[in-house]
Short mmCIF file of C-alpha atoms in Angstrom, two decimals:
data_model
loop_
_atom_site.label_atom_id
_atom_site.label_comp_id
_atom_site.label_asym_id
_atom_site.label_seq_id
_atom_site.Cartn_x
_atom_site.Cartn_y
_atom_site.Cartn_z
CA GLN A 1 -76.81 -28.75 79.10
CA VAL A 2 -78.77 -30.71 76.55
CA GLN A 3 -81.98 -29.18 75.17
CA LEU A 4 -84.92 -31.32 74.12
CA ALA A 5 -87.92 -30.89 71.84
CA GLU A 6 -90.96 -33.17 71.76
CA SER A 7 -93.29 -33.80 68.83
CA GLY A 8 -95.90 -36.26 67.63
CA GLY A 9 -98.81 -35.53 69.93
CA GLY A 10 -102.38 -35.16 68.74
CA LEU A 11 -106.01 -36.20 69.10
CA VAL A 12 -106.79 -39.90 68.84
CA GLN A 13 -109.73 -42.14 69.67
CA ALA A 14 -109.53 -44.67 72.47
CA GLY A 15 -107.75 -47.81 71.28
CA GLY A 16 -105.65 -45.85 68.81
CA SER A 17 -101.90 -45.29 68.64
CA LEU A 18 -99.44 -42.41 68.58
CA ARG A 19 -95.64 -42.23 68.36
CA LEU A 20 -93.94 -39.40 70.20
CA SER A 21 -90.45 -38.19 69.32
CA CYS A 22 -87.91 -36.33 71.40
CA THR A 23 -84.91 -34.73 69.68
CA ALA A 24 -81.82 -33.50 71.50
CA PHE A 25 -79.85 -30.36 70.69
CA GLY A 26 -76.57 -29.04 71.99
CA ARG A 27 -75.10 -32.30 73.27
CA PRO A 28 -75.03 -35.90 72.00
CA PHE A 29 -78.10 -37.64 73.39
CA SER A 30 -76.05 -40.83 73.76
CA GLY A 31 -74.43 -39.33 76.86
CA TYR A 32 -77.74 -39.38 78.74
CA SER A 33 -80.39 -41.77 79.79
CA ALA A 34 -83.80 -40.40 78.84
CA ALA A 35 -87.33 -40.50 80.14
CA TRP A 36 -90.88 -39.56 79.33
CA PHE A 37 -93.13 -37.95 81.92
CA ARG A 38 -96.70 -36.70 81.58
CA GLN A 39 -98.88 -34.15 83.30
CA SER A 40 -102.66 -33.84 83.31
CA PRO A 41 -104.50 -30.67 84.44
CA GLY A 42 -104.48 -30.39 88.22
CA LYS A 43 -102.14 -33.34 88.68
CA ALA A 44 -98.44 -33.70 89.39
CA ARG A 45 -96.04 -34.63 86.61
CA GLU A 46 -95.69 -38.41 86.61
CA PHE A 47 -93.12 -40.86 85.31
CA VAL A 48 -94.02 -42.87 82.20
CA ALA A 49 -90.88 -44.63 80.96
CA ALA A 50 -87.08 -44.36 80.91
CA ILE A 51 -84.27 -45.86 78.84
CA THR A 52 -80.54 -46.27 79.38
CA ARG A 53 -77.86 -44.63 77.23
CA SER A 54 -77.43 -47.74 75.11
CA GLY A 55 -81.14 -48.46 74.88
CA LYS A 56 -80.63 -51.97 76.22
CA ARG A 57 -82.67 -51.48 79.41
CA THR A 58 -85.93 -49.72 80.09
CA ASN A 59 -88.09 -48.87 83.08
CA VAL A 60 -91.83 -48.52 82.45
CA ALA A 61 -94.64 -47.39 84.76
CA SER A 62 -97.17 -50.09 85.59
CA SER A 63 -100.02 -47.90 84.31
CA VAL A 64 -98.67 -48.10 80.74
CA GLU A 65 -96.74 -51.37 80.76
CA GLY A 66 -97.70 -53.57 77.83
CA ARG A 67 -99.11 -50.59 75.90
CA PHE A 68 -96.22 -48.08 75.72
CA THR A 69 -92.68 -48.77 74.48
CA ILE A 70 -89.70 -46.45 74.85
CA SER A 71 -86.83 -46.69 72.38
CA ARG A 72 -83.98 -44.56 71.07
CA ASP A 73 -81.79 -43.96 68.05
CA ASN A 74 -78.51 -42.37 69.11
CA ALA A 75 -77.48 -41.89 65.49
CA THR A 76 -80.26 -39.33 65.08
CA ASN A 77 -80.17 -38.00 68.66
CA ALA A 78 -83.75 -39.11 69.29
CA VAL A 79 -85.88 -40.99 71.79
CA PHE A 80 -89.34 -42.30 71.01
CA LEU A 81 -92.49 -43.34 72.87
CA GLN A 82 -94.76 -45.72 70.98
CA MET A 83 -98.20 -45.60 72.56
CA ASN A 84 -100.73 -48.29 71.66
CA ASN A 85 -104.24 -49.04 72.91
CA LEU A 86 -104.56 -45.49 74.21
CA LYS A 87 -107.12 -44.73 76.91
CA PRO A 88 -108.82 -41.45 77.87
CA GLU A 89 -106.79 -41.44 81.10
CA ASP A 90 -103.62 -41.19 78.99
CA THR A 91 -104.64 -37.64 78.04
CA ALA A 92 -101.85 -35.31 79.17
CA ILE A 93 -98.95 -33.17 78.07
CA TYR A 94 -95.99 -35.49 77.50
CA TYR A 95 -92.46 -34.30 78.26
CA CYS A 96 -89.08 -35.85 77.68
CA ALA A 97 -86.01 -35.25 79.83
CA ALA A 98 -82.40 -36.39 80.12
CA ASP A 99 -80.35 -37.75 83.02
CA PRO A 100 -76.57 -37.26 82.76
CA THR A 101 -75.94 -39.99 85.34
CA GLY A 102 -77.29 -42.57 82.91
CA LEU A 103 -79.77 -44.11 85.36
CA THR A 104 -83.41 -44.93 84.60
CA THR A 105 -84.70 -43.30 87.76
CA ARG A 106 -88.35 -42.31 88.22
CA ILE A 107 -87.33 -39.27 90.25
CA LEU A 108 -88.30 -36.14 88.34
CA ALA A 109 -85.66 -33.93 90.00
CA ARG A 110 -82.84 -36.06 88.54
CA TYR A 111 -83.68 -34.98 85.01
CA GLU A 112 -82.76 -31.90 82.98
CA GLY A 113 -83.27 -30.40 79.55
CA TRP A 114 -87.06 -30.41 79.73
CA GLY A 115 -88.83 -29.54 76.49
CA GLN A 116 -92.12 -27.69 76.04
CA GLY A 117 -94.10 -30.90 75.87
CA THR A 118 -96.53 -32.29 73.34
CA GLN A 119 -100.27 -32.62 73.96
CA VAL A 120 -101.89 -36.04 73.71
CA THR A 121 -105.69 -36.16 73.83
CA VAL A 122 -107.57 -39.47 73.79
CA SER A 123 -111.31 -39.31 73.18
CA SER A 124 -113.70 -41.98 74.43
#
């Protein structure tokens, strides 16, 4: 099973930007579609964005569409989440995960290889 590690989180003011990275270990990331989810205190983990194995198609939650972009570089076994115009409601722990079926599903249970997450805090 692939193992994933997230990085790039931090504290940013509203309107600012962050770029999250997710690196895969143990298996080539190119064999999986990938997704970002996030979880705020007291809330369920929610889908943010997903990308196919090739990177040619993406699926983005309406709450972040137009502000967040998911991309990948299979040569370096990495997936990225560029977050622009951040809002306080984007504050959460962000997780990446991999789907061996290659789909860009929003269903959390379809994913594996969850990392420890990276904290994103947006101040108002």
